[in-house]
Structure formats: structure tokens, C-alpha cells
Amino acid sequence: MEQLLKPYGLTPTQYNVLRILNGAGAEGLCGTEIGSRLLSPVPDMTRLLDRMAEAGLVVRERDPRQRRFVRARLTDTGREMLLEATPAVDALHREQFRRFSPEQLATLRSLLELVDEPEGAART
């Protein structure tokens, strides 16, 4: 994944942040919320978001309702970078999982959802 994203000037973590912020919409998210959704923990979310803001991928603004929080939102440049890189990432994933049947993929998906499920949540 690192090699795949290198031509786009992105790390896997930055790509993941772009995806998270794209899903968050116009409101964006604060660093803590982004960090809780990342695949791998980041030791310094503020620094990561600062670097991404310097690159023009995100914009950071104080939340007018809660001045303690700084929200990050995707910029047009960040959205374009995400749209550019996603087809290559999708192709990599298709290649990685090509041997799985649709049923196996469904099982894998449900097992991975359990990993992210809050403790004590009802299972179906």
C-alpha cells in the first residue's frame, strides 16, 4: 500500500484520513473522532492533520459550538487526491482478495465488523 500511494504523495494513514473525512461530509470531524476511526493508531493526530493542512488536503477550523474542538474537513484538493488514488487502491484490494468466493468475502466482512463492534453490543 505504501508503494502504491507513493506516486500520489500519500501515506496509507493519510489516505485513510481522506476517506474518513470524505464520509464525514461538510461538518468534518475533530482529531479524536478521526483517530478513533483509523485502522492503526497514530501517536500524534494533531501533527498528522497539520501536515495534511500544509499540503492543502484538509482545512482545520475551530468548532463554533465547542471552541475547544478543532474540526478537519476535506478540501477540494484532498477530495481530488482521494478520487485519483482510490481506483488504484480498489484494484489492489481486488487482487488481494481474488481467491475468495462471494460467501467467503461476506464472512470476512462480518468477522471484521465484530472487531470494530463496541464491547457488550448485541450480536445478530
mmCIF file of C-alpha atoms in Angstrom:
data_model
loop_
_atom_site.group_PDB
_atom_site.id
_atom_site.type_symbol
_atom_site.label_atom_id
_atom_site.label_comp_id
_atom_site.label_asym_id
_atom_site.label_seq_id
_atom_site.Cartn_x
_atom_site.Cartn_y
_atom_site.Cartn_z
ATOM 1 C CA MET A 1 0.000 0.000 0.000
ATOM 2 C CA GLU A 2 2.869 2.378 0.799
ATOM 3 C CA GLN A 3 4.405 1.839 -2.639
ATOM 4 C CA LEU A 4 1.028 2.164 -4.330
ATOM 5 C CA LEU A 5 0.299 5.531 -2.684
ATOM 6 C CA LYS A 6 3.797 6.983 -3.035
ATOM 7 C CA PRO A 7 3.158 8.474 -6.533
ATOM 8 C CA TYR A 8 0.206 10.366 -5.040
ATOM 9 C CA GLY A 9 2.358 11.760 -2.227
ATOM 10 C CA LEU A 10 0.210 9.999 0.372
ATOM 11 C CA THR A 11 0.894 7.575 3.185
ATOM 12 C CA PRO A 12 -1.642 4.832 3.940
ATOM 13 C CA THR A 13 -2.665 6.745 7.085
ATOM 14 C CA GLN A 14 -3.205 9.970 5.138
ATOM 15 C CA TYR A 15 -5.278 8.084 2.564
ATOM 16 C CA ASN A 16 -7.374 6.630 5.378
ATOM 17 C CA VAL A 17 -7.886 10.123 6.875
ATOM 18 C CA LEU A 18 -9.051 11.396 3.471
ATOM 19 C CA ARG A 19 -11.571 8.542 3.259
ATOM 20 C CA ILE A 20 -12.807 9.191 6.802
ATOM 21 C CA LEU A 21 -13.223 12.919 6.171
ATOM 22 C CA ASN A 22 -14.926 12.288 2.843
ATOM 23 C CA GLY A 23 -17.501 10.176 4.666
ATOM 24 C CA ALA A 24 -17.920 12.820 7.365
ATOM 25 C CA GLY A 25 -19.271 15.391 4.931
ATOM 26 C CA ALA A 26 -19.178 19.173 5.218
ATOM 27 C CA GLU A 27 -19.136 19.212 9.036
ATOM 28 C CA GLY A 28 -15.840 17.353 9.207
ATOM 29 C CA LEU A 29 -14.527 15.707 12.360
ATOM 30 C CA CYS A 30 -12.259 16.588 15.244
ATOM 31 C CA GLY A 31 -8.911 14.810 15.558
ATOM 32 C CA THR A 32 -10.142 12.470 18.294
ATOM 33 C CA GLU A 33 -13.027 11.286 16.140
ATOM 34 C CA ILE A 34 -10.709 10.724 13.184
ATOM 35 C CA GLY A 35 -8.228 8.858 15.372
ATOM 36 C CA SER A 36 -10.919 6.521 16.679
ATOM 37 C CA ARG A 37 -11.832 5.541 13.102
ATOM 38 C CA LEU A 38 -8.299 4.917 11.832
ATOM 39 C CA LEU A 39 -7.177 1.391 11.060
ATOM 40 C CA SER A 40 -3.929 1.922 13.003
ATOM 41 C CA PRO A 41 -3.470 4.291 15.935
ATOM 42 C CA VAL A 42 -1.480 7.464 15.274
ATOM 43 C CA PRO A 43 0.688 8.804 18.099
ATOM 44 C CA ASP A 44 0.154 12.477 17.177
ATOM 45 C CA MET A 45 -3.042 13.183 15.275
ATOM 46 C CA THR A 46 -2.552 16.955 15.545
ATOM 47 C CA ARG A 47 0.785 16.780 13.759
ATOM 48 C CA LEU A 48 -0.632 14.488 11.062
ATOM 49 C CA LEU A 49 -3.516 16.892 10.405
ATOM 50 C CA ASP A 50 -1.099 19.850 10.417
ATOM 51 C CA ARG A 51 0.999 18.187 7.687
ATOM 52 C CA MET A 52 -2.121 17.395 5.685
ATOM 53 C CA ALA A 53 -3.306 21.011 6.039
ATOM 54 C CA GLU A 54 0.106 22.269 4.868
ATOM 55 C CA ALA A 55 -0.264 20.022 1.809
ATOM 56 C CA GLY A 56 -3.693 21.538 1.133
ATOM 57 C CA LEU A 57 -5.554 18.252 1.669
ATOM 58 C CA VAL A 58 -7.577 19.343 4.704
ATOM 59 C CA VAL A 59 -8.602 22.567 6.364
ATOM 60 C CA ARG A 60 -8.785 22.903 10.147
ATOM 61 C CA GLU A 61 -11.177 25.285 11.922
ATOM 62 C CA ARG A 62 -12.402 25.779 15.468
ATOM 63 C CA ASP A 63 -15.868 24.362 16.041
ATOM 64 C CA PRO A 64 -18.144 27.393 16.621
ATOM 65 C CA ARG A 65 -20.306 25.369 19.046
ATOM 66 C CA GLN A 66 -17.412 23.949 21.052
ATOM 67 C CA ARG A 67 -14.369 26.209 20.846
ATOM 68 C CA ARG A 68 -12.122 23.505 22.373
ATOM 69 C CA PHE A 69 -12.544 21.330 19.285
ATOM 70 C CA VAL A 70 -10.779 21.875 16.002
ATOM 71 C CA ARG A 71 -12.589 20.234 13.116
ATOM 72 C CA ALA A 72 -10.867 18.998 9.986
ATOM 73 C CA ARG A 73 -12.626 18.988 6.648
ATOM 74 C CA LEU A 74 -11.585 17.751 3.247
ATOM 75 C CA THR A 75 -10.501 20.411 0.756
ATOM 76 C CA ASP A 76 -11.217 20.189 -2.962
ATOM 77 C CA THR A 77 -7.562 19.201 -3.416
ATOM 78 C CA GLY A 78 -7.929 16.455 -0.804
ATOM 79 C CA ARG A 79 -11.082 15.158 -2.469
ATOM 80 C CA GLU A 80 -9.372 15.151 -5.885
ATOM 81 C CA MET A 81 -6.390 13.256 -4.444
ATOM 82 C CA LEU A 82 -8.740 10.702 -2.902
ATOM 83 C CA LEU A 83 -10.611 10.269 -6.200
ATOM 84 C CA GLU A 84 -7.310 9.873 -8.056
ATOM 85 C CA ALA A 85 -5.832 7.268 -5.686
ATOM 86 C CA THR A 86 -8.962 5.204 -4.977
ATOM 87 C CA PRO A 87 -9.075 3.243 -8.264
ATOM 88 C CA ALA A 88 -5.506 2.013 -7.682
ATOM 89 C CA VAL A 89 -6.328 1.063 -4.074
ATOM 90 C CA ASP A 90 -9.501 -0.721 -5.192
ATOM 91 C CA ALA A 91 -7.527 -2.660 -7.829
ATOM 92 C CA LEU A 92 -5.004 -3.711 -5.183
ATOM 93 C CA HIS A 93 -7.788 -4.975 -2.923
ATOM 94 C CA ARG A 94 -9.446 -6.860 -5.793
ATOM 95 C CA GLU A 95 -6.111 -8.554 -6.470
ATOM 96 C CA GLN A 96 -5.520 -9.341 -2.787
ATOM 97 C CA PHE A 97 -8.946 -10.955 -2.374
ATOM 98 C CA ARG A 98 -9.372 -12.525 -5.821
ATOM 99 C CA ARG A 99 -9.254 -16.074 -4.436
ATOM 100 C CA PHE A 100 -12.175 -15.502 -2.072
ATOM 101 C CA SER A 101 -15.664 -16.570 -3.073
ATOM 102 C CA PRO A 102 -18.544 -14.117 -2.510
ATOM 103 C CA GLU A 103 -19.585 -16.186 0.517
ATOM 104 C CA GLN A 104 -16.070 -16.068 1.976
ATOM 105 C CA LEU A 105 -15.926 -12.311 1.451
ATOM 106 C CA ALA A 106 -19.275 -11.919 3.244
ATOM 107 C CA THR A 107 -17.955 -13.992 6.161
ATOM 108 C CA LEU A 108 -14.747 -11.975 6.297
ATOM 109 C CA ARG A 109 -16.707 -8.716 6.247
ATOM 110 C CA SER A 110 -18.931 -9.840 9.133
ATOM 111 C CA LEU A 111 -15.902 -11.002 11.141
ATOM 112 C CA LEU A 112 -14.146 -7.687 10.598
ATOM 113 C CA GLU A 113 -17.257 -5.833 11.727
ATOM 114 C CA LEU A 114 -17.015 -7.737 15.028
ATOM 115 C CA VAL A 115 -13.521 -6.343 15.536
ATOM 116 C CA ASP A 116 -14.895 -2.797 15.450
ATOM 117 C CA GLU A 117 -18.064 -3.573 17.410
ATOM 118 C CA PRO A 118 -18.275 -1.903 20.847
ATOM 119 C CA GLU A 119 -17.945 -4.314 23.746
ATOM 120 C CA GLY A 120 -21.278 -5.525 25.039
ATOM 121 C CA ALA A 121 -23.122 -4.652 21.823
ATOM 122 C CA ALA A 122 -25.842 -7.079 20.817
ATOM 123 C CA ARG A 123 -24.805 -9.529 18.113
ATOM 124 C CA THR A 124 -27.188 -10.623 15.387
#
